[in-house]
Short mmCIF file of C-alpha atoms in Angstrom, two decimals:
data_model
loop_
_atom_site.label_atom_id
_atom_site.label_comp_id
_atom_site.label_asym_id
_atom_site.label_seq_id
_atom_site.Cartn_x
_atom_site.Cartn_y
_atom_site.Cartn_z
CA MET A 1 -34.40 8.74 -13.22
CA ASN A 2 -33.98 8.88 -9.43
CA ASP A 3 -31.14 10.70 -7.68
CA SER A 4 -29.29 7.49 -6.86
CA THR A 5 -29.19 6.40 -10.51
CA TYR A 6 -28.26 9.92 -11.61
CA PHE A 7 -25.32 10.21 -9.20
CA GLN A 8 -24.11 6.73 -10.16
CA GLY A 9 -24.14 7.96 -13.76
CA LEU A 10 -21.84 10.82 -12.75
CA ALA A 11 -19.56 8.29 -11.06
CA ASP A 12 -19.53 6.22 -14.27
CA LYS A 13 -18.35 9.30 -16.18
CA ALA A 14 -15.61 9.96 -13.66
CA LEU A 15 -14.45 6.34 -13.76
CA ALA A 16 -14.29 6.53 -17.55
CA GLY A 17 -12.14 9.67 -17.35
CA ALA A 18 -14.82 12.01 -18.72
CA ALA A 19 -15.37 15.47 -17.27
CA LEU A 20 -18.70 16.49 -15.81
CA THR A 21 -20.45 19.28 -17.68
CA ARG A 22 -21.09 22.59 -15.93
CA GLU A 23 -24.74 21.60 -15.64
CA GLU A 24 -23.75 18.35 -13.93
CA CYS A 25 -21.41 20.21 -11.61
CA GLN A 26 -24.27 22.53 -10.70
CA SER A 27 -26.52 19.55 -10.03
CA VAL A 28 -24.03 18.24 -7.46
CA LEU A 29 -23.92 21.59 -5.66
CA ASP A 30 -27.73 21.90 -5.83
CA SER A 31 -28.48 18.34 -4.68
CA SER A 32 -30.83 18.05 -1.74
CA ASP A 33 -29.73 17.19 1.78
CA SER A 34 -32.05 14.19 1.70
CA ARG A 35 -30.00 12.66 -1.15
CA MET A 36 -26.59 13.21 0.47
CA LEU A 37 -26.03 9.50 1.10
CA ASP A 38 -26.72 8.76 -2.58
CA LEU A 39 -24.15 11.37 -3.62
CA LEU A 40 -21.58 10.09 -1.13
CA SER A 41 -22.14 6.50 -2.25
CA ALA A 42 -21.53 7.39 -5.89
CA THR A 43 -18.48 9.48 -5.04
CA PHE A 44 -17.05 6.70 -2.91
CA ARG A 45 -17.14 4.32 -5.89
CA VAL A 46 -14.70 6.65 -7.63
CA ARG A 47 -12.54 7.23 -4.55
CA GLU A 48 -12.33 3.51 -3.76
CA HIS A 49 -11.55 2.54 -7.35
CA PHE A 50 -8.50 4.79 -7.57
CA CYS A 51 -7.43 5.11 -3.93
CA GLY A 52 -8.83 2.07 -2.16
CA ARG A 53 -9.73 2.67 1.48
CA ARG A 54 -6.40 4.32 2.25
CA VAL A 55 -5.98 7.68 3.99
CA HIS A 56 -2.67 9.40 4.55
CA LEU A 57 -1.76 12.23 6.86
CA HIS A 58 0.14 15.45 6.31
CA MET A 59 1.65 17.87 8.80
CA LEU A 60 3.10 21.31 8.12
CA ILE A 61 5.45 23.71 9.82
CA ASN A 62 5.10 27.48 9.70
CA ALA A 63 8.81 28.05 9.15
CA LYS A 64 8.63 31.84 8.75
CA SER A 65 5.59 33.57 10.16
CA GLY A 66 3.75 36.83 9.66
CA LEU A 67 6.24 38.60 7.40
CA CYS A 68 4.46 38.55 4.05
CA PRO A 69 4.20 41.73 1.92
CA GLU A 70 1.11 40.49 0.04
CA ASP A 71 -2.49 41.51 0.81
CA CYS A 72 -4.32 38.15 0.61
CA HIS A 73 -7.52 39.02 2.45
CA TYR A 74 -7.95 35.60 4.07
CA CYS A 75 -4.45 35.43 5.54
CA SER A 76 -3.43 36.35 9.08
CA GLN A 77 0.19 36.70 7.91
CA SER A 78 -0.35 39.35 5.22
CA ARG A 79 0.92 42.91 5.50
CA ILE A 80 -2.61 44.23 6.00
CA SER A 81 -3.48 41.79 8.78
CA THR A 82 -3.63 42.95 12.39
CA ALA A 83 -4.27 39.44 13.68
CA GLU A 84 -2.55 38.58 16.93
CA ILE A 85 -0.16 35.91 15.69
CA GLU A 86 3.47 35.04 16.22
CA ARG A 87 5.83 36.79 13.82
CA TYR A 88 9.33 35.42 13.34
CA PRO A 89 12.01 34.93 10.67
CA MET A 90 13.10 31.57 9.29
CA VAL A 91 13.35 28.93 11.99
CA SER A 92 16.54 27.01 12.62
CA MET A 93 17.66 23.82 10.92
CA GLU A 94 17.10 22.03 14.23
CA ARG A 95 13.50 23.24 14.37
CA LEU A 96 12.81 22.01 10.84
CA LEU A 97 14.25 18.61 11.72
CA ALA A 98 12.23 18.45 14.93
CA GLY A 99 9.07 19.20 12.96
CA ALA A 100 9.88 16.42 10.53
CA ARG A 101 10.39 13.97 13.39
CA ALA A 102 7.06 15.03 14.91
CA ALA A 103 5.34 14.43 11.56
CA LYS A 104 6.95 10.99 11.32
CA GLU A 105 5.83 10.15 14.85
CA ALA A 106 2.31 11.19 13.87
CA ARG A 107 2.49 8.59 11.07
CA CYS A 108 2.35 11.26 8.36
CA ARG A 109 3.27 10.48 4.77
CA ARG A 110 4.40 14.00 4.03
CA TYR A 111 5.88 17.01 5.84
CA CYS A 112 5.32 20.48 4.37
CA ILE A 113 7.65 23.43 4.97
CA VAL A 114 5.77 26.73 4.57
CA ILE A 115 7.11 30.28 4.74
CA SER A 116 5.24 33.59 4.61
CA THR A 117 6.57 35.49 1.62
CA ARG A 118 5.74 36.86 -1.81
CA GLY A 119 8.47 34.61 -3.11
CA ALA A 120 11.40 32.88 -1.44
CA THR A 121 14.84 34.45 -1.84
CA ARG A 122 17.74 32.42 -3.21
CA ARG A 123 19.19 32.24 0.31
CA GLU A 124 15.91 30.87 1.67
CA ILE A 125 15.72 28.30 -1.12
CA GLU A 126 19.28 27.16 -0.41
CA PHE A 127 18.61 26.88 3.34
CA VAL A 128 15.43 24.87 2.88
CA ALA A 129 17.17 22.67 0.29
CA ARG A 130 19.87 21.83 2.85
CA ALA A 131 17.19 21.11 5.44
CA VAL A 132 15.31 18.80 3.10
CA ARG A 133 18.47 16.82 2.37
CA LYS A 134 18.99 16.30 6.11
CA ILE A 135 15.34 15.43 6.66
CA ARG A 136 15.35 12.84 3.89
CA ALA A 137 18.57 11.32 5.25
CA GLU A 138 17.74 11.38 8.96
CA VAL A 139 13.95 11.15 9.13
CA ASP A 140 12.95 9.52 5.85
CA ILE A 141 9.71 11.38 5.22
CA ALA A 142 8.49 12.92 1.96
CA CYS A 143 8.75 16.71 1.82
CA CYS A 144 6.58 19.40 0.27
CA CYS A 145 7.39 23.12 0.20
CA SER A 146 5.21 26.22 -0.02
CA MET A 147 7.39 29.26 -0.62
CA GLY A 148 5.33 31.67 -2.68
CA LEU A 149 5.94 32.79 -6.24
CA ILE A 150 9.18 31.22 -7.43
CA SER A 151 11.02 30.72 -10.70
CA GLU A 152 11.69 27.43 -12.44
CA GLU A 153 15.34 27.75 -11.46
CA LYS A 154 14.50 27.99 -7.75
CA ALA A 155 12.00 25.17 -8.09
CA ARG A 156 14.70 22.99 -9.64
CA ALA A 157 16.97 23.59 -6.64
CA LEU A 158 14.21 22.25 -4.39
CA TYR A 159 13.62 19.28 -6.67
CA GLU A 160 17.31 18.39 -6.72
CA ALA A 161 17.35 18.52 -2.91
CA GLY A 162 14.64 15.88 -2.77
CA VAL A 163 11.45 17.95 -2.43
CA GLU A 164 8.61 15.83 -3.76
CA GLN A 165 6.00 18.47 -4.52
CA TYR A 166 5.36 22.20 -4.43
CA ASN A 167 2.27 23.71 -2.86
CA HIS A 168 0.78 26.83 -4.38
CA ASN A 169 -3.00 27.03 -4.19
CA LEU A 170 -5.09 28.65 -6.89
CA ASN A 171 -7.42 29.56 -3.99
CA THR A 172 -10.48 30.62 -5.99
CA SER A 173 -11.70 31.21 -9.53
CA GLU A 174 -9.80 33.52 -11.86
CA HIS A 175 -12.91 35.73 -12.00
CA TYR A 176 -13.12 36.11 -8.21
CA TYR A 177 -9.38 36.32 -7.53
CA PRO A 178 -9.17 40.15 -7.49
CA GLN A 179 -11.65 40.10 -4.59
CA ILE A 180 -9.25 38.13 -2.39
CA CYS A 181 -5.87 39.59 -3.41
CA THR A 182 -4.60 42.62 -5.35
CA THR A 183 -0.80 42.35 -5.00
CA HIS A 184 -0.46 39.40 -7.38
CA THR A 185 -2.74 37.70 -9.87
CA TYR A 186 -4.26 34.31 -10.56
CA GLN A 187 -1.97 34.12 -13.60
CA ASP A 188 1.07 34.70 -11.38
CA ARG A 189 0.07 31.61 -9.43
CA LEU A 190 -0.40 29.54 -12.55
CA GLU A 191 3.02 30.56 -13.83
CA THR A 192 4.65 29.47 -10.57
CA LEU A 193 2.92 26.10 -10.80
CA MET A 194 3.99 25.61 -14.40
CA GLY A 195 7.57 26.49 -13.50
CA ALA A 196 7.56 24.04 -10.60
CA ARG A 197 6.22 21.29 -12.86
CA SER A 198 8.85 22.05 -15.51
CA ALA A 199 11.52 21.72 -12.81
CA GLY A 200 10.32 18.20 -12.04
CA LEU A 201 8.20 18.86 -8.97
CA LYS A 202 4.75 17.38 -8.53
CA LEU A 203 2.06 19.95 -7.81
CA CYS A 204 -0.08 20.49 -4.75
CA SER A 205 -2.77 23.06 -5.52
CA GLY A 206 -6.26 23.56 -4.21
CA ALA A 207 -8.74 26.19 -3.09
CA ILE A 208 -10.28 27.95 -0.12
CA PHE A 209 -14.07 27.84 -0.01
CA GLY A 210 -16.34 30.16 1.97
CA GLN A 211 -14.68 33.44 0.90
CA GLY A 212 -17.86 34.93 -0.52
CA GLU A 213 -17.52 33.23 -3.89
CA SER A 214 -20.55 32.17 -5.93
CA GLN A 215 -21.44 28.66 -7.02
CA GLU A 216 -20.20 29.64 -10.48
CA ASP A 217 -16.83 30.41 -8.91
CA ILE A 218 -16.83 27.04 -7.12
CA ILE A 219 -17.45 25.28 -10.42
CA ASP A 220 -14.81 27.41 -12.18
CA ILE A 221 -12.08 26.53 -9.68
CA ALA A 222 -13.08 22.86 -9.61
CA LEU A 223 -12.81 22.69 -13.41
CA ALA A 224 -9.55 24.67 -13.37
CA LEU A 225 -8.03 22.16 -10.95
CA ARG A 226 -9.09 19.33 -13.22
CA GLU A 227 -7.33 21.04 -16.12
CA LEU A 228 -4.21 21.68 -14.02
CA GLU A 229 -4.03 18.04 -12.84
CA PRO A 230 -2.01 18.55 -9.65
CA GLN A 231 -0.97 15.47 -7.71
CA SER A 232 -2.66 16.82 -4.57
CA ILE A 233 -5.72 19.02 -4.13
CA PRO A 234 -6.11 20.55 -0.66
CA VAL A 235 -9.74 21.50 0.01
CA ASN A 236 -9.65 24.34 2.53
CA PHE A 237 -12.43 26.33 4.14
CA LEU A 238 -12.07 29.91 5.30
CA PHE A 239 -10.85 30.72 8.78
CA ALA A 240 -12.47 34.14 9.24
CA ILE A 241 -9.59 35.34 11.39
CA LYS A 242 -10.00 38.49 13.47
CA GLY A 243 -7.76 41.21 12.10
CA THR A 244 -8.04 40.14 8.47
CA PRO A 245 -10.29 41.78 5.84
CA PHE A 246 -12.41 38.60 5.80
CA GLU A 247 -13.01 38.47 9.55
CA GLY A 248 -16.64 39.51 9.05
CA ILE A 249 -17.53 37.04 6.30
CA LYS A 250 -20.52 35.02 7.41
CA ARG A 251 -20.02 31.29 7.40
CA ASP A 252 -22.76 30.31 4.96
CA LEU A 253 -21.53 26.85 3.99
CA SER A 254 -23.32 24.09 5.88
CA PRO A 255 -21.64 20.75 6.59
CA TYR A 256 -23.66 19.30 3.71
CA ASP A 257 -22.49 22.12 1.41
CA CYS A 258 -18.90 21.23 2.27
CA LEU A 259 -19.53 17.55 1.54
CA ARG A 260 -21.05 18.51 -1.82
CA ILE A 261 -17.94 20.53 -2.68
CA LEU A 262 -15.69 17.62 -1.73
CA CYS A 263 -17.77 15.26 -3.86
CA LEU A 264 -17.56 17.63 -6.82
CA ILE A 265 -13.78 17.88 -6.49
CA ARG A 266 -13.47 14.08 -6.40
CA LEU A 267 -15.82 13.48 -9.34
CA LEU A 268 -13.87 15.97 -11.45
CA ASN A 269 -10.48 14.72 -10.22
CA PRO A 270 -10.95 10.97 -9.80
CA ARG A 271 -7.27 9.98 -9.70
CA GLN A 272 -5.91 12.80 -7.59
CA GLU A 273 -5.13 13.06 -3.91
CA VAL A 274 -7.98 15.09 -2.41
CA ARG A 275 -6.95 16.44 0.97
CA LEU A 276 -9.27 17.50 3.77
CA SER A 277 -7.58 20.68 4.94
CA ALA A 278 -7.98 23.97 6.81
CA ALA A 279 -11.03 24.58 8.99
CA ARG A 280 -12.43 21.10 8.30
CA GLU A 281 -13.20 20.81 12.02
CA ILE A 282 -15.23 24.04 12.05
CA TYR A 283 -17.23 23.60 8.86
CA LEU A 284 -17.91 19.86 8.81
CA ARG A 285 -18.27 19.51 12.57
CA SER A 286 -19.71 16.08 13.46
CA LEU A 287 -19.94 15.12 9.77
CA GLN A 288 -16.16 15.16 9.31
CA PRO A 289 -15.87 11.36 9.01
CA LEU A 290 -18.17 11.36 5.95
CA ALA A 291 -15.61 13.48 4.11
CA PHE A 292 -13.43 10.39 3.69
CA TYR A 293 -15.91 9.07 1.15
CA ALA A 294 -14.43 11.76 -1.12
CA ALA A 295 -11.04 12.65 0.40
CA ASN A 296 -8.11 10.30 0.79
CA SER A 297 -5.73 12.48 2.79
CA VAL A 298 -5.96 14.95 5.64
CA PHE A 299 -3.93 17.65 7.38
CA VAL A 300 -3.39 17.12 11.12
CA SER A 301 -2.31 19.14 14.14
CA GLY A 302 -2.89 22.67 12.89
CA TYR A 303 -2.76 25.07 9.96
CA LEU A 304 0.00 27.71 10.09
CA THR A 305 -1.49 30.19 12.61
CA GLU A 306 -4.68 28.30 13.50
CA PRO A 307 -5.08 25.15 15.60
CA GLY A 308 -6.60 21.92 14.30
CA GLN A 309 -7.52 18.39 15.29
CA ASN A 310 -4.56 16.51 16.70
CA TYR A 311 -3.27 13.44 14.96
CA GLN A 312 -4.43 10.95 17.60
CA GLU A 313 -8.04 12.05 17.17
CA THR A 314 -7.64 11.83 13.40
CA TRP A 315 -6.24 8.29 13.71
CA ARG A 316 -9.36 7.29 15.64
CA MET A 317 -11.69 8.92 13.14
CA ILE A 318 -10.04 7.05 10.26
CA GLU A 319 -10.12 3.75 12.16
CA ASP A 320 -13.75 4.20 13.23
CA MET A 321 -14.76 4.72 9.59
CA GLY A 322 -13.09 1.47 8.57
CA PHE A 323 -10.34 3.14 6.54
CA GLU A 324 -6.65 2.25 6.53
CA LEU A 325 -3.94 4.69 7.59
CA GLU A 326 -1.24 4.70 4.91
CA GLU A 327 2.11 5.77 6.28
CA HIS A 328 4.49 4.97 3.45
CA ALA A 329 4.62 5.19 -0.30
CA GLU A 330 5.17 1.47 -0.90
CA SER A 331 1.54 0.92 -1.86
CA GLU A 332 1.51 3.66 -4.50
CA ALA A 333 1.94 1.16 -7.29
CA ALA A 334 -1.18 -0.65 -6.11
CA CYS A 335 -3.21 2.52 -6.59
CA GLU A 336 -4.67 2.32 -10.07
CA GLY A 337 -3.33 5.15 -12.19
CA GLU A 338 -0.63 5.81 -9.53
CA GLU A 339 -1.86 9.38 -9.00
CA CYS A 340 -3.80 8.85 -5.78
CA SER A 341 -0.79 9.18 -3.47
#
């Protein structure tokens, strides 16, 4: 059996709703550079079946910066980071509304409000809930929040305000998690996600690749995300930011390695939104456009404390690849399975 037939067989499994085995996952990560187009072709069959040729954009706001008591080793905002970043308390209501308007102008489907914290206080939850109500009324854009470890009760307050989904990344495998953070656990993150889901929120949860994890860890987190079944899966790559414990990590993922990871995530999560996220510009470089054969959404105009490709350039990249920019949720019903949104 040649590689093309083999990869199409993996696509057939994904289309039928069957999970790839660990051995099949490993074969995707181990596939040769010379067969990349075969892998992308097979993956695109799955992506197109569930998501068509649509791509939607997301923009975030760093609404409270650099004040986190956690020790996440990848993060410039943690208490152990000496990175030269802006540090400020919660921004004003006006600033949150202005960010939402900027996201709408950029033709984004969703606007994400992020704060640096172990877990949002009740006062912070109430403030953001008020902001989301105003945003939904005045700007009419879907909202996501990322506010750390929160209870089901706090999650419900966000849901009742009109928040669509809650972002809390698993980040890496359960086995490797102690190597990237010691102040909370992988299980703490899972519990927050389960509480958010119980409150009615859809889940946005993904991973950061390039943190020194093994291929076994990559497979573990990919399978864990399949089991979790979040609505959205952000695929991030590590910004080795000066002043963080991971500043010296060598970037050992090639652009093809990153494409293989994206393909694996899509084949294991055929119906989900797979989002091209942090450091995509650095790791994929000139091969970024090929990522849309697996991903159907993308972050634009920066990532918390790091810059990113602006939305106009992203528009052109999507158009040049022959994909369609999806600005509104009206077409969700046309997406088979209704998860790819």
